[in-house]
Amino acid sequence: MKIIIIGGVAGGASAAARLRRLDETAEITMYERGEYISFANCGLPYHIGGVITDKASLLVQTVENMTARFNMGIKTMHEVIDIDAPARTIDVKNLVTGEIFKDNYDFLILSPGASPVKPPIPGLDGPDVFTLRNIPDMEKIIASVNNKAKTAVVIGGGFIGVETAENLIEKGLEVTLVEMQDQVLKFLDPDIAAFAHIEMKSRGINLILSDRVSEIKRQSGRKSSLILGSGREIEADMIILAIGVIPETGLAKKAGLKIGPSGAIQVDSAMRTSDEFIYAVGDACETVNFVTGEKTKIPLAGPANRQARIAANNICGLKSEYKNTQGTSIVKVFDMACASTGANSELLTKLKIPFKTVTIHSGSHAGYYPGAYIIHLKLIFAPADGKILGAQAAGYDGVDKRIDVLAAAIRHGAAIYDLEDYELSYAPPYGSAKDPVNVAGFVAVNANSGFAPVIDIFELDSYLKKGALLLDVRNDAEITGGKIADAIHIPLHSLRKSLAELPKDKIIVTYCKVGLRGYIAQRILMQNGFNAVNLTGGYESYNAFFNQNKYGAVPKLNKSADDTQTKTDNPSSASVIKVNACGLQCPGPLLKLKEALNHAADNDIIEIESSDQSFYNDVQAFAGSTGNKIIGIEKGKVIKAKILKCPAGYLNSASTQNLPSKSDQATLVVFSDDFDKAMATCIIANGALAMGKKVSLFFTFWGINILRKTHPVRTEKTFIEKMFGIMMPRGVSSLTLSKMNMLGMGTQMIKGLMKKYNVEPLDKLLKSIVDNGGKLVVCKMSMELMGIKKEELIDGVIEGGVASYLSDAEKGNINLFI
Ligand code: FAD
């Protein structure tokens, strides 16, 4: 038997190996038009980023090894250019010599894959535009990066675009990703994709959604300009086109093979095409969606490999059936993993298949064991019988495990009721006694049985429009971080006492941070005769989706220089001490860090993680003032810092030469919001700056009012916060004198005199402090207490904690409290 395979990578190479294992006598020839066979396409982005350092490790098999092991003919740089199906022959072109010859087969396997989509965008054919499918593509991108490219635009937010963008960031480029849809990673629902958006933006990707590249303009000697549909223009040294792939069906069409409704080669469950001697596998062939039954294309490596095995089995007489594709997939988005299996909400809506969703935010393992991260997990199921239709997750740990369990559940036709019974491995470092998969099952069963009905964040608006009452049951402190507009707030522990205030003729939508307390509140209400539904996913989902635009890039410390330093500073005998300060508010993480430093030996490294966002500034200030050294810091949902405990006397070493001398620093604590005291502060600060001092102003309590913008800014606030906001002065123009104000007349008189004597107004004085390098640090804790949000403050203000102030104060000999 003579078998020819077209395409020598995922599907082709797998089919060849399986054929040989089944039939030692078969004559097998594999034609590959590229230079390499069996390479790891999925690893290409990571070699660009330098994560996979050795190019050779991308080559799963070489021609020599495969020929020797499997005794087959492998012809690289040979393109099959025609198939004569009735004659069972092919025409092959040797791409090195140009020679064209014929070959014949008993069976033919097509595995030509899919090629990148290239839309007719003017300018897309330039030398700075790259696609990524194979090793030569990857090498061109690496060469461009090495040729001092500084800026890149990635067009398309599928998994190849997202992975490539991340890896270009790793190489130090400024990266913009333009996606014409309103989200990246379309296999995810928008509320799960929102977590990916936040991660990408916080790691420095300039993410542009709902916009498309309409033209690329070039002028000699200048960067390319990408013109977007919105009219926006972005410059780039290099452009990566990653808007999707299209099955390579050219040869199949020439051979007269049937093409399915999806545009890929039609095959039956044996992977046989419309010609009984020709099989097709991989990205080029059509598949059936396991959940919905529709004909579709799902270009993934797992299906390609399994289909190849099935085609080989059938050719060799082993009856074998491909049982459709679920689309189980996972992608790394910096430290986050985003994964999905089965159908998503968009597809089910399109096909009018009824579905219901629940979302949970559960720890990747027991919360009391260090290093647990939240998994945002969404389960999609059929309301009629509870059958699981899809699942998606995003998170920093344990996402793969949960999606794989749910993928297996879908494959076996499981329903939400089965998830309640799944017995999954558990010890504190790995899971919880109630695994997130079980919890998703509990929530879904509660919701579907009517015991605790849920709505999702996209249904909320219509409920509110119909007159539902939104009830936030989180505690007071949580509300300071934001809440859903129009919600009334009754903390869970006060709910039973407040039942009389709630209406029985309206639907009450309960919510908390993640859904659990909302559920408890809902049950209290339901058992007291109220009609209540719980907002699945709670404020965590709502905030991620509706407030995702508030998240932006986070500045990075220069890591590489610090890392080099560390190698000499930190002998291999020194220990790494891990501290988990997640969940603690300022100054809790600093106290934990201090405790760890007290116990550490010189040159030990403390690796600390904190979920308190002000820790980012605080830890740097703290390390500086305690004579220790930050050797790495990352800001994501969790702030991770590495601090080197420096030997005594470190502060005198060369690396601190840039620290200001004692007399170079002035620090002012601004506690008051009186006009005259604010003036005095700004005048002293500007004077100190003029004398060449470094100036740091720490605004706390009423002093923060000085920094408020004078116009109202829309933010989500509780009733009390709103009242506070109305009663307190809003910015410099509403401050009054501490004495002789005389219903505002005194303040106006002083302002008149200031004008007369050419004293700059207060707003200009504040601006000049920032312009001249002074720091306006606002106390994060006071902001929270007073319900003031960052967006209400003037530009140039830095959030910080007490450590920010103390570290600056220690450096100087001018330290005033106003
Ligand atoms: P391919 O592996 O693309 O092989 C097709 C081969 O056929 C090509 O080498 C081509 O040169 C050759 N060929 C085509 N026409 C001819 C001809 N006429 N004559 C001779 N040779 C021909 N999937 C995942 O599941 N997870 C991932 O993380 C993932 N990451 C990816 C990252 C990148 C950058 C890329 C490009 C793909 C990734 N994929 C991933 C997709 C996965 O690689 C494909 O689904 C899989 O390789 C498909 O296998 P295939 O055999 O159909 O096609």
Tab-separated table of N, CA and C in Angstrom, residues 5 21 66 70 89 114 173 201 219 257 261 287 305 323 358 376 434 445 496 511 560 572 633 698 755 779:
chain	number	residue	atom	x	y	z
A	5	ILE	N	1.250	11.754	2.032
A	5	ILE	CA	0.718	12.756	2.973
A	5	ILE	C	1.157	14.129	2.488
A	21	ARG	N	3.278	2.695	12.554
A	21	ARG	CA	3.078	1.794	13.693
A	21	ARG	C	2.029	0.734	13.362
A	66	MET	N	13.121	11.322	11.794
A	66	MET	CA	11.839	10.713	11.444
A	66	MET	C	12.032	9.659	10.359
A	70	PHE	N	10.966	5.957	11.330
A	70	PHE	CA	9.720	5.471	10.722
A	70	PHE	C	9.899	4.929	9.298
A	89	THR	N	-3.003	10.350	-8.764
A	89	THR	CA	-1.639	10.871	-8.885
A	89	THR	C	-1.592	12.314	-8.404
A	114	ALA	N	-3.889	25.761	7.629
A	114	ALA	CA	-4.630	26.996	7.331
A	114	ALA	C	-3.632	28.148	7.263
A	173	LEU	N	9.368	45.975	23.516
A	173	LEU	CA	8.738	46.876	22.545
A	173	LEU	C	7.498	47.538	23.141
A	201	LYS	N	-3.739	45.301	29.589
A	201	LYS	CA	-3.499	46.742	29.715
A	201	LYS	C	-2.530	47.024	30.861
A	219	GLN	N	6.246	56.453	4.577
A	219	GLN	CA	7.062	57.494	3.935
A	219	GLN	C	8.501	57.076	4.152
A	257	LEU	N	-12.819	17.866	-4.653
A	257	LEU	CA	-13.365	17.401	-3.370
A	257	LEU	C	-14.425	18.381	-2.885
A	261	PRO	N	-20.085	23.647	4.304
A	261	PRO	CA	-20.658	24.984	4.490
A	261	PRO	C	-19.742	25.942	5.245
A	287	THR	N	-15.233	20.331	10.708
A	287	THR	CA	-15.555	19.450	11.824
A	287	THR	C	-16.975	19.773	12.277
A	305	ASN	N	-4.149	16.433	15.631
A	305	ASN	CA	-3.404	15.217	15.963
A	305	ASN	C	-4.308	14.008	16.092
A	323	LYS	N	-15.006	11.925	16.936
A	323	LYS	CA	-16.290	12.267	17.571
A	323	LYS	C	-16.410	13.761	17.830
A	358	VAL	N	-23.862	30.606	35.185
A	358	VAL	CA	-23.501	31.047	36.540
A	358	VAL	C	-22.007	31.357	36.517
A	376	HIS	N	-11.821	32.952	37.930
A	376	HIS	CA	-13.122	33.455	37.490
A	376	HIS	C	-13.690	32.390	36.562
A	434	LYS	N	-14.199	21.851	48.725
A	434	LYS	CA	-15.222	22.073	47.694
A	434	LYS	C	-14.495	22.737	46.533
A	445	VAL	N	-27.018	24.341	40.194
A	445	VAL	CA	-28.189	23.540	40.609
A	445	VAL	C	-29.135	24.423	41.426
A	496	ARG	N	-31.360	41.215	58.288
A	496	ARG	CA	-32.571	40.708	58.981
A	496	ARG	C	-33.288	41.846	59.697
A	511	TYR	N	-26.567	41.453	45.560
A	511	TYR	CA	-25.205	41.169	45.107
A	511	TYR	C	-24.196	41.474	46.208
A	560	SER	N	16.121	44.664	34.293
A	560	SER	CA	17.336	43.980	33.873
A	560	SER	C	18.557	44.449	34.645
A	572	SER	N	24.385	32.382	46.386
A	572	SER	CA	23.449	31.271	46.247
A	572	SER	C	23.048	30.680	47.591
A	633	ILE	N	9.678	44.246	40.677
A	633	ILE	CA	8.317	44.526	41.124
A	633	ILE	C	7.381	44.424	39.931
A	698	PHE	N	2.400	65.437	51.483
A	698	PHE	CA	1.571	64.277	51.803
A	698	PHE	C	0.200	64.780	52.262
A	755	LYS	N	-3.995	89.069	43.799
A	755	LYS	CA	-3.935	89.501	42.404
A	755	LYS	C	-3.136	90.804	42.311
A	779	CYS	N	-3.006	60.368	50.604
A	779	CYS	CA	-3.118	59.213	51.504
A	779	CYS	C	-4.293	58.334	51.063
